[in-house]
Amino acid sequence: MSVGTADAYIVLEHEQIRGLAPDHATLRTADELALSDRWGSHGWSVVELPAGGRLLWAEFPESRRAPTHTVISWPDLRAACSCAATRFPCRHIIALLLRDANDDLPHERQPEWACPALPTDDDDRPADDPAAEARRRAALVAGMADLQRWLGDLAHRGLADLPRRGRAPWLAAANRLDDTYAVEAARELRALATIPGSSAGWPERILPRLGRLALLCAAFGRLDALPPGERGDALAAAGWSPWPADDHVRDRWLVTGRRLDTENRQVRSRTWLYGTGSGRWASLSETHAAGRLAGYCLPVGATFSCELVFYPSARPLMAGLVEPPHLCAPLDSVDIAASTIDGGIAAYAAALAANPWLRAYPFALREVFIEPPGPNSPDRWQIRDRGGRLLPLPQSFAHGWRLLSLAADRPLTLFGEWDGAVFTPLSVDDGGWRAMAGWRGLA
Amino acid sequence: MGDLVTAALVGTARAGLPDAARLPPALAGIHAELAGRPPEEALLLLAGIAALHDAVGRLPERVAGIEWRLPAFRPEGDRPPCSVAAARYLERMLNQLDTAYLPELLISLDRAGQRAPDYLLPHLLHHGEKMARIRPMLLPILGERGRWLAAINPAWRYAAVATGDANSLRHAWEADPSGRAALAITVRRRAPDAARRLIETTWRSEPEAARRELLAVLESGLSMGDEPFLERALDDRDAQVRRRAAEMLASIPDSRLVDRIKSAAGSILVLGDGGLMPVFPGEINAAMMRDGVTRQEEIGRATAPRSAAEWSRLLIQTVGVIPLGHWETRFGLGPEALVAAALAGKWPRTLLTAFATAAGRQANGGWIDALLTGDHYSERTGMLIPKLAPEDCRARLAQRLAAADDAAVLVFLRRWVGEWDEASAAAIIDYFGRHAASEKETRLGPMLRFQTRQFARQCPPALAGDAAETLIGRAHGRVWENSLANLVSTLALRRDIKEAVEQ
């Protein structure tokens, strides 16, 4: 890949950089830090990196601790920071990018500590050892067969006394699944453990999900007979870390949204990309221990050119990076094929028919209006399109008033995730895509 | 799904698998296929397939009519949003950083005819919801968009009140007791009488603290129209409200209270031996007590004051109310001569305070001048400084600065409430610098340092650069250094905010 030196000097908009913030506290402190004078040595320099270009670095003095070191390389926007924040990117990374966008960094030779460039994309996956791979897979299949028996017992005895039996059996089963690499199935079991007896109608809520798990177990019963796509979906739904297939796509990818969940000291992030040439959606998932502050900054609204590989699936969405992303100049006009609510639901239905274990589907909706809780839905915000179709937003959606204020009587273009019941907005097109994660929430 | 749930609850051990005939037709084939499996396995698989069948075919709710059910938004004539830089300052202040400058920023945005940007409106409204005090300043900044938004959220109704419409006002007044004072302040600016009438509607049922707060609203725009209401408030249940009402009536020259005090105590002063002497009445009757003349608490019994402090309070409470013209005609002397006579008399300090109180209430220019110069700008008459015209105040300050009259300068610093003009502010900055640089700490040093904080809010921000030049590095000693650094950084912040608004 030719390294366009000009690409190293593309400027991100302020709002794009601020949209990187995983939450409002990070954004607020980053804004303060960018303006403050408590910076140690900082600057940018030209370096030879695989992706070429520039290195931004800064040192922040800390009281009674070693200073915090922050490094960002351009144009792949790989960042690393030594601070103690749990969510990536931290305030230091955002503040450094903000200073760079303000042209507020001197051009200097980088200090010693910034020299051994950034840790390259460390591959967590064990080296290709067919024997180990086969062992792991056998364990996974055995674990799912165990789950099938466990579910069978449940159905045999009946669900009626579940509230009385407590959560312990669920958690024990989940732990057994964890041991057999079925982490996603284990997560689902832990989520299910909270349902029995939680409210009226809990049997109606739990049975479909138990049924889906049973379907997954059944699929594992004849894993080898499945076509590769379906097999990939079943394995991914159980928690097998996906492996690359030969579905490589090189494109200019527009970052449309990022979702971050923290559970059990683990941070899971999902970044949604739209291929401006191919028209395909891709999601980059990352799971890492809280506090590991290194990775690619993919600001919502920015465009990257790179090659992605899609993991095998009947409806490929999950993908991985083949090479470092390369920030490129913003495209003049990007049509991300935003649809009406009906169009989105139809696409979701098709995807669900192909991959029954689909969790989140990207929705880009145009011409929608946001409505505050009212007589129709006393406790939820909703969006509505011109056809009168309504989608519920999450119960604790905190950005409704801000969206309403931005829109007034104009329709909005929103991007978010649809999980079959609730639409979770992640970004809004307000003269460019803007992430909502860093917004100050208002209940 | 219903039969499947029932079977699952009971358990397949007892209920078995539901009949195919009771499932949706699309699932009948699958039912037949699963018949060979154990019932518990088949039941869950059926449930899973039925759920998928539902999920794939489910359409979200649709409501009839495409009409927007929120109130119509009319952006015509809305103010332009403020600059990005000003918005950033506003956001910081709403996030509890430098919040002390929020009122100043709101006022300057209003003066510039701007409003808050769209994305901040909800936070601004939320801030006003929690802090009723800030509402009068906040309302103009919301613009049409903010008012539209406020009409949708019941918690923000305070911002959607049409202050010109009596019905809307009354409704808002009834709906939000804790926001009444803020609403009254807003209304008082436009229509003083309407505000008083609003207050009167609920006056009798308000708790004491609310009555005090509402009474304070009337202090701005006080006129003869408020007199009957205040007169009634003299009989209030709460002592603080009674006292406050009496003070306010004393500031209305034509009020009945002033007349009553004049006739009751118009002869309390006599001129003898070139000095003014008090002639105290025998006792203070109930009528005088109602008019705000206090006496030692001996409930139900009219007594004469006993101690000097009580006599002194009596003088201030009567002479401080009586029109100053009364003494001029009574003794045939002008203000200067009367001040001189008071100083030559038996109770100089008390009489001066009493005259100063009266001059302040009656805004009597001749007396203000006579008292300030006669008393050499002491703290006693300092309350008159805010009553001076700005140019007059500047000229007097310049004169005191030139005379190196530290005590008088301190009184000016302490008492002046408005913004200083650039020339005076520059002179004051220089004065601070000189004091800070002197090696010997004067007696007034601590008080001067304390005044730098207030001055930082009253100095024109344009002088920030000059202040930094004059003051940085000039201080002798740590304490002055800190105070001056604080002054310089406050001025710089205020300048940046001002420039952001003017962008």
Coordinates of N, CA and C in Angstrom, one line a residue, chain B residues 39-225:
Chain B
P39 N -40.0 -35.4 24.3 CA -40.8 -34.2 24.3 C -40.1 -33.0 24.9
E40 N -39.2 -33.1 25.9 CA -38.7 -31.9 26.5 C -37.8 -31.2 25.5
E41 N -37.1 -32.0 24.6 CA -36.2 -31.4 23.6 C -37.1 -30.7 22.5
A42 N -38.1 -31.4 22.1 CA -39.0 -30.9 21.1 C -39.7 -29.7 21.5
L43 N -40.1 -29.6 22.8 CA -40.8 -28.4 23.3 C -40.0 -27.1 23.2
L44 N -38.7 -27.2 23.6 CA -37.9 -26.1 23.6 C -37.6 -25.7 22.1
L45 N -37.3 -26.7 21.3 CA -37.1 -26.4 19.9 C -38.3 -25.7 19.3
L46 N -39.5 -26.2 19.6 CA -40.7 -25.6 19.0 C -40.8 -24.1 19.5
A47 N -40.5 -23.9 20.8 CA -40.5 -22.6 21.4 C -39.6 -21.7 20.6
G48 N -38.4 -22.2 20.4 CA -37.4 -21.4 19.7 C -37.8 -21.0 18.3
I49 N -38.4 -22.0 17.6 CA -38.8 -21.8 16.2 C -40.0 -20.8 16.2
A50 N -40.9 -21.0 17.1 CA -42.0 -20.1 17.2 C -41.6 -18.7 17.4
A51 N -40.6 -18.5 18.3 CA -40.1 -17.2 18.6 C -39.4 -16.6 17.4
L52 N -38.7 -17.4 16.7 CA -38.0 -16.9 15.5 C -39.1 -16.5 14.4
H53 N -40.1 -17.4 14.3 CA -41.2 -17.1 13.4 C -41.8 -15.8 13.7
D54 N -42.0 -15.5 15.0 CA -42.6 -14.2 15.4 C -41.7 -13.1 15.1
A55 N -40.4 -13.3 15.5 CA -39.4 -12.2 15.3 C -39.2 -11.8 13.9
V56 N -39.2 -12.8 13.0 CA -39.0 -12.4 11.6 C -40.2 -11.7 11.0
G57 N -41.3 -12.1 11.5 CA -42.5 -11.5 10.9 C -43.1 -10.3 11.7
R58 N -42.4 -9.9 12.8 CA -43.0 -8.8 13.6 C -42.8 -7.5 13.0
L59 N -43.8 -6.7 13.0 CA -43.7 -5.3 12.5 C -43.9 -4.4 13.7
P60 N -43.2 -3.3 13.8 CA -43.4 -2.4 14.9 C -44.8 -1.8 14.8
E61 N -45.2 -1.2 15.9 CA -46.5 -0.6 16.0 C -46.6 0.6 15.0
R62 N -47.8 0.8 14.5 CA -48.0 1.9 13.6 C -49.2 2.7 14.2
V63 N -49.0 4.0 14.2 CA -50.1 4.9 14.7 C -50.8 5.5 13.5
A64 N -52.1 5.7 13.6 CA -52.8 6.3 12.5 C -52.4 7.7 12.4
G65 N -52.4 8.2 11.2 CA -52.2 9.6 11.0 C -50.7 9.9 11.1
I66 N -50.2 10.8 10.2 CA -48.8 11.1 10.2 C -48.6 12.4 10.9
E67 N -49.6 13.0 11.5 CA -49.5 14.4 12.0 C -48.5 14.4 13.2
W68 N -47.7 15.3 13.3 CA -46.8 15.6 14.4 C -47.6 16.0 15.6
R69 N -47.5 15.3 16.7 CA -48.5 15.7 17.7 C -47.9 16.6 18.7
L70 N -46.6 17.1 18.5 CA -46.0 18.0 19.4 C -46.5 19.4 19.0
P71 N -46.4 20.4 19.9 CA -46.8 21.8 19.5 C -46.0 22.2 18.3
A72 N -46.7 23.1 17.5 CA -46.0 23.6 16.3 C -44.8 24.4 16.7
F73 N -43.7 24.3 15.9 CA -42.5 25.1 16.2 C -42.5 26.2 15.2
R74 N -42.4 27.4 15.8 CA -42.3 28.6 15.0 C -41.0 29.3 15.1
P75 N -40.1 29.0 14.2 CA -38.7 29.6 14.4 C -38.6 31.1 14.0
E76 N -39.7 31.6 13.4 CA -39.6 33.0 12.8 C -39.1 34.0 13.9
G77 N -38.2 34.8 13.5 CA -37.8 35.8 14.5 C -37.0 35.3 15.6
D78 N -36.5 34.1 15.6 CA -35.6 33.6 16.7 C -34.3 34.3 16.6
R79 N -33.7 34.4 17.8 CA -32.3 35.0 17.8 C -31.3 34.0 17.2
P80 N -30.2 34.6 16.7 CA -29.2 33.7 16.2 C -28.5 33.0 17.4
P81 N -28.0 31.7 17.2 CA -27.3 31.1 18.2 C -25.9 31.8 18.4
C82 N -25.4 31.6 19.6 CA -24.1 32.3 19.9 C -22.9 31.6 19.3
S83 N -21.8 32.2 19.4 CA -20.6 31.6 18.7 C -20.2 30.3 19.4
V84 N -19.4 29.5 18.6 CA -19.0 28.2 19.2 C -18.2 28.4 20.5
A85 N -17.3 29.4 20.5 CA -16.5 29.6 21.7 C -17.4 30.0 22.9
A86 N -18.4 30.8 22.6 CA -19.3 31.2 23.8 C -20.0 29.9 24.2
A87 N -20.4 29.1 23.3 CA -21.2 27.9 23.6 C -20.3 27.0 24.5
R88 N -19.0 26.9 24.2 CA -18.1 26.1 25.0 C -18.1 26.6 26.4
Y89 N -18.0 27.9 26.6 CA -18.0 28.5 27.9 C -19.3 28.1 28.6
L90 N -20.4 28.3 27.9 CA -21.7 28.0 28.5 C -21.8 26.6 28.9
E91 N -21.3 25.7 28.1 CA -21.3 24.2 28.4 C -20.5 24.0 29.7
R92 N -19.3 24.6 29.7 CA -18.4 24.4 30.9 C -19.2 24.8 32.2
M93 N -19.8 26.0 32.1 CA -20.5 26.5 33.3 C -21.7 25.6 33.7
L94 N -22.4 25.1 32.7 CA -23.5 24.2 33.1 C -22.9 22.9 33.6
N95 N -21.7 22.6 33.3 CA -21.0 21.4 33.9 C -20.3 21.7 35.2
Q96 N -20.7 22.8 35.9 CA -20.2 23.2 37.2 C -18.7 23.6 37.1
L97 N -18.2 24.1 36.0 CA -16.9 24.7 36.0 C -17.0 26.2 35.8
D98 N -16.4 27.0 36.7 CA -16.6 28.4 36.6 C -18.0 28.9 36.6
T99 N -18.9 28.2 37.3 CA -20.3 28.5 37.3 C -20.6 29.9 37.9
A100 N -19.6 30.4 38.7 CA -19.8 31.7 39.2 C -20.0 32.8 38.2
Y101 N -19.5 32.5 36.9 CA -19.6 33.5 35.9 C -20.8 33.3 35.0
L102 N -21.7 32.3 35.3 CA -22.8 32.0 34.5 C -23.8 33.2 34.3
P103 N -24.1 33.9 35.5 CA -25.0 35.0 35.3 C -24.4 36.1 34.4
E104 N -23.2 36.4 34.5 CA -22.5 37.4 33.7 C -22.6 37.0 32.2
L105 N -22.3 35.7 31.9 CA -22.4 35.2 30.5 C -23.8 35.3 30.0
L106 N -24.8 34.9 30.8 CA -26.1 35.0 30.3 C -26.6 36.4 30.0
I107 N -26.2 37.3 30.9 CA -26.5 38.7 30.6 C -25.9 39.2 29.4
S108 N -24.6 38.9 29.2 CA -24.0 39.5 28.0 C -24.5 38.8 26.7
L109 N -24.9 37.5 26.8 CA -25.5 36.9 25.6 C -26.8 37.6 25.3
D110 N -27.6 37.9 26.3 CA -28.8 38.6 26.1 C -28.6 40.0 25.5
R111 N -27.6 40.7 26.0 CA -27.3 42.0 25.4 C -26.9 41.9 24.0
A112 N -26.2 40.8 23.6 CA -25.8 40.7 22.3 C -26.9 40.1 21.4
G113 N -28.0 39.9 22.0 CA -29.2 39.4 21.2 C -29.0 38.0 20.7
Q114 N -28.3 37.1 21.4 CA -28.0 35.8 21.0 C -28.7 34.8 21.9
R115 N -28.8 33.5 21.4 CA -29.4 32.5 22.2 C -28.4 31.3 22.3
A116 N -28.7 30.4 23.2 CA -27.9 29.2 23.3 C -28.0 28.3 22.1
P117 N -27.0 27.6 21.8 CA -27.1 26.7 20.6 C -28.1 25.5 20.9
D118 N -28.6 24.9 19.9 CA -29.6 23.9 20.0 C -29.2 22.8 21.1
Y119 N -28.0 22.3 21.0 CA -27.6 21.2 21.7 C -27.6 21.4 23.2
L120 N -27.4 22.7 23.6 CA -27.3 23.1 25.0 C -28.7 23.4 25.6
L121 N -29.7 23.6 24.8 CA -31.0 24.0 25.4 C -31.5 23.1 26.5
P122 N -31.5 21.8 26.2 CA -32.0 20.9 27.3 C -31.2 21.1 28.6
H123 N -29.9 21.2 28.5 CA -29.1 21.4 29.8 C -29.4 22.7 30.5
L124 N -29.6 23.7 29.6 CA -29.9 25.0 30.2 C -31.3 25.0 30.9
L125 N -32.2 24.4 30.3 CA -33.6 24.2 30.9 C -33.5 23.4 32.2
H126 N -32.7 22.4 32.1 CA -32.5 21.5 33.3 C -31.9 22.3 34.4
H127 N -30.9 23.2 34.1 CA -30.3 24.0 35.1 C -31.3 25.0 35.7
G128 N -32.1 25.6 34.9 CA -33.1 26.5 35.4 C -34.2 25.7 36.2
E129 N -34.4 24.5 35.9 CA -35.4 23.7 36.7 C -34.9 23.5 38.1
K130 N -33.5 23.3 38.2 CA -33.0 23.0 39.5 C -32.7 24.3 40.3
M131 N -32.4 25.4 39.6 CA -32.0 26.7 40.2 C -33.0 27.8 39.8
A132 N -34.0 27.9 40.6 CA -35.0 28.9 40.2 C -34.4 30.3 40.1
R133 N -33.4 30.6 40.9 CA -32.8 31.9 41.0 C -32.3 32.4 39.6
I134 N -31.8 31.5 38.8 CA -31.1 31.9 37.6 C -32.1 32.1 36.5
R135 N -33.4 31.7 36.7 CA -34.4 31.8 35.6 C -34.6 33.1 34.9
P136 N -34.7 34.2 35.7 CA -34.9 35.5 35.0 C -33.8 35.8 34.0
M137 N -32.6 35.4 34.3 CA -31.5 35.7 33.3 C -31.5 34.7 32.2
L138 N -32.0 33.5 32.5 CA -31.8 32.4 31.5 C -32.9 32.5 30.4
L139 N -34.1 33.0 30.8 CA -35.2 33.0 29.9 C -34.9 33.6 28.5
P140 N -34.3 34.8 28.4 CA -34.1 35.4 27.1 C -33.1 34.6 26.2
I141 N -32.2 33.8 26.9 CA -31.2 33.1 26.1 C -31.8 31.8 25.4
L142 N -33.0 31.4 25.8 CA -33.5 30.2 25.3 C -34.0 30.3 23.8
G143 N -34.5 31.5 23.5 CA -35.0 31.7 22.1 C -36.3 30.9 21.9
E144 N -36.8 31.0 20.7 CA -38.0 30.4 20.4 C -37.9 28.9 20.5
R145 N -36.7 28.3 20.1 CA -36.6 26.9 20.1 C -36.6 26.4 21.6
G146 N -35.9 27.1 22.5 CA -35.9 26.7 23.9 C -37.3 26.8 24.5
R147 N -38.1 27.8 24.1 CA -39.4 27.9 24.7 C -40.3 26.8 24.1
W148 N -40.1 26.4 22.8 CA -40.9 25.4 22.3 C -40.6 24.0 23.0
L149 N -39.3 23.8 23.3 CA -38.9 22.6 24.0 C -39.4 22.6 25.4
A150 N -39.4 23.8 26.0 CA -39.9 23.9 27.4 C -41.4 23.5 27.5
A151 N -42.1 23.9 26.4 CA -43.6 23.6 26.5 C -43.9 22.1 26.5
I152 N -42.9 21.3 26.0 CA -43.1 19.9 25.9 C -42.9 19.1 27.2
N153 N -41.9 19.6 27.9 CA -41.5 18.9 29.2 C -42.2 19.6 30.4
P154 N -43.0 18.8 31.1 CA -43.7 19.4 32.2 C -42.8 20.1 33.2
A155 N -41.6 19.6 33.4 CA -40.7 20.1 34.4 C -40.1 21.5 33.9
W156 N -40.3 21.8 32.6 CA -39.7 23.0 32.1 C -40.7 24.1 31.8
R157 N -41.9 23.9 32.3 CA -43.0 24.8 32.0 C -42.7 26.2 32.3
Y158 N -41.8 26.4 33.3 CA -41.5 27.8 33.8 C -41.0 28.6 32.6
A159 N -40.4 28.0 31.6 CA -39.8 28.7 30.5 C -40.8 29.0 29.4
A160 N -41.9 28.3 29.5 CA -42.9 28.4 28.4 C -44.1 29.4 28.8
V161 N -43.9 30.1 29.8 CA -45.0 31.0 30.3 C -45.0 32.3 29.4
A162 N -46.2 32.6 28.9 CA -46.3 33.9 28.2 C -46.5 35.0 29.2
T163 N -45.5 35.8 29.5 CA -45.6 36.7 30.6 C -46.6 37.8 30.3
G164 N -47.0 38.0 29.1 CA -48.0 39.0 28.7 C -49.4 38.5 28.9
D165 N -49.6 37.2 29.0 CA -50.9 36.7 29.1 C -51.3 36.3 30.5
A166 N -52.4 37.0 31.0 CA -52.7 36.8 32.4 C -53.1 35.4 32.7
N167 N -53.8 34.7 31.8 CA -54.2 33.4 32.1 C -53.0 32.4 32.2
S168 N -52.1 32.5 31.3 CA -50.9 31.7 31.3 C -50.1 31.9 32.6
L169 N -50.0 33.2 33.0 CA -49.3 33.6 34.2 C -49.9 33.0 35.4
R170 N -51.3 33.1 35.5 CA -51.9 32.6 36.7 C -51.7 31.1 36.8
H171 N -51.8 30.4 35.6 CA -51.7 29.0 35.6 C -50.3 28.6 36.1
A172 N -49.3 29.3 35.5 CA -47.9 28.9 35.9 C -47.7 29.2 37.4
W173 N -48.3 30.3 37.9 CA -48.2 30.7 39.3 C -48.7 29.6 40.2
E174 N -49.9 29.1 39.8 CA -50.5 28.0 40.6 C -49.7 26.7 40.6
A175 N -49.1 26.4 39.4 CA -48.5 25.1 39.2 C -47.2 25.0 39.9
D176 N -46.4 26.0 40.1 CA -45.1 25.8 40.5 C -44.7 26.8 41.7
P177 N -45.1 26.4 42.9 CA -44.9 27.3 44.1 C -43.4 27.7 44.2
S178 N -42.5 26.8 44.0 CA -41.1 27.1 44.3 C -40.5 28.0 43.2
G179 N -41.2 28.2 42.1 CA -40.6 29.0 41.0 C -41.3 30.4 41.0
R180 N -42.2 30.7 42.1 CA -42.9 31.9 42.0 C -42.1 33.1 42.1
A181 N -41.1 33.1 43.0 CA -40.3 34.3 43.1 C -39.6 34.6 41.8
A182 N -39.0 33.6 41.1 CA -38.3 33.8 39.9 C -39.3 34.4 38.8
L183 N -40.5 33.8 38.8 CA -41.5 34.3 37.8 C -41.9 35.7 38.1
A184 N -42.0 36.0 39.4 CA -42.4 37.4 39.8 C -41.3 38.4 39.4
I185 N -40.0 38.0 39.5 CA -39.0 38.9 39.1 C -39.1 39.2 37.6
T186 N -39.3 38.2 36.8 CA -39.4 38.3 35.4 C -40.6 39.3 35.0
V187 N -41.7 39.0 35.7 CA -42.9 39.8 35.4 C -42.7 41.3 35.9
R188 N -42.1 41.4 37.0 CA -41.9 42.7 37.6 C -41.1 43.7 36.7
R189 N -40.2 43.1 35.9 CA -39.4 43.9 35.0 C -40.3 44.5 33.9
R190 N -41.3 43.8 33.5 CA -42.2 44.2 32.4 C -43.4 45.0 32.9
A191 N -44.0 44.5 33.9 CA -45.2 45.1 34.5 C -45.2 45.0 36.0
P192 N -44.7 46.0 36.7 CA -44.6 46.0 38.1 C -45.9 45.6 38.8
D193 N -47.0 46.2 38.3 CA -48.2 46.0 39.0 C -48.7 44.6 38.9
A194 N -48.5 44.0 37.7 CA -49.0 42.7 37.4 C -48.3 41.7 38.4
A195 N -47.0 42.0 38.6 CA -46.2 41.1 39.5 C -46.8 41.2 40.9
R196 N -47.1 42.4 41.4 CA -47.7 42.5 42.7 C -49.0 41.8 42.8
R197 N -49.8 42.0 41.8 CA -51.1 41.3 41.8 C -51.0 39.8 41.9
L198 N -50.0 39.3 41.2 CA -49.7 37.8 41.2 C -49.4 37.4 42.7
I199 N -48.5 38.2 43.3 CA -48.0 37.9 44.6 C -49.2 37.9 45.6
E200 N -50.1 38.9 45.4 CA -51.3 39.0 46.3 C -52.2 37.8 46.2
T201 N -52.3 37.2 45.0 CA -53.2 36.1 44.9 C -53.0 34.9 45.9
T202 N -51.7 34.7 46.2 CA -51.5 33.5 47.1 C -50.8 34.0 48.4
W203 N -50.7 35.3 48.6 CA -49.9 35.8 49.7 C -50.3 35.2 51.0
R204 N -51.6 35.1 51.3 CA -52.0 34.7 52.6 C -51.6 33.2 52.9
S205 N -51.5 32.4 51.9 CA -51.3 31.0 52.1 C -49.8 30.6 52.0
E206 N -48.9 31.6 51.6 CA -47.5 31.3 51.5 C -46.9 31.0 52.8
P207 N -45.9 30.1 52.9 CA -45.1 30.0 54.1 C -44.2 31.2 54.3
E208 N -43.7 31.3 55.5 CA -42.9 32.5 55.9 C -41.8 32.8 54.9
A209 N -41.0 31.8 54.7 CA -39.8 31.9 53.9 C -40.2 32.4 52.5
A210 N -41.3 31.9 52.0 CA -41.7 32.3 50.6 C -42.2 33.8 50.7
R211 N -42.9 34.2 51.8 CA -43.3 35.6 51.9 C -42.2 36.5 51.9
R212 N -41.1 36.2 52.6 CA -39.9 37.0 52.6 C -39.3 37.2 51.2
E213 N -39.3 36.0 50.5 CA -38.6 36.0 49.2 C -39.5 36.9 48.2
L214 N -40.8 36.7 48.3 CA -41.7 37.4 47.4 C -41.7 38.9 47.7
L215 N -41.6 39.2 49.0 CA -41.6 40.7 49.3 C -40.3 41.3 48.7
A216 N -39.2 40.6 48.8 CA -38.0 41.1 48.3 C -38.1 41.4 46.8
V217 N -38.9 40.6 46.1 CA -39.1 40.9 44.6 C -39.5 42.3 44.4
L218 N -40.4 42.8 45.3 CA -41.0 44.1 45.0 C -40.0 45.3 45.2
E219 N -38.8 45.0 45.8 CA -37.9 46.1 46.0 C -37.4 46.8 44.8
S220 N -37.4 46.0 43.7 CA -37.1 46.7 42.4 C -38.4 47.2 41.8
G221 N -38.3 48.4 41.3 CA -39.5 49.0 40.7 C -40.6 49.4 41.8
L222 N -40.1 49.7 43.0 CA -41.0 50.1 44.0 C -41.8 51.4 43.7
S223 N -43.1 51.5 43.9 CA -43.8 52.7 43.6 C -45.0 52.9 44.5
M224 N -45.6 54.0 44.4 CA -46.8 54.2 45.2 C -47.9 53.2 45.0
G225 N -47.9 52.5 43.9 CA -48.9 51.5 43.6 C -48.7 50.3 44.6

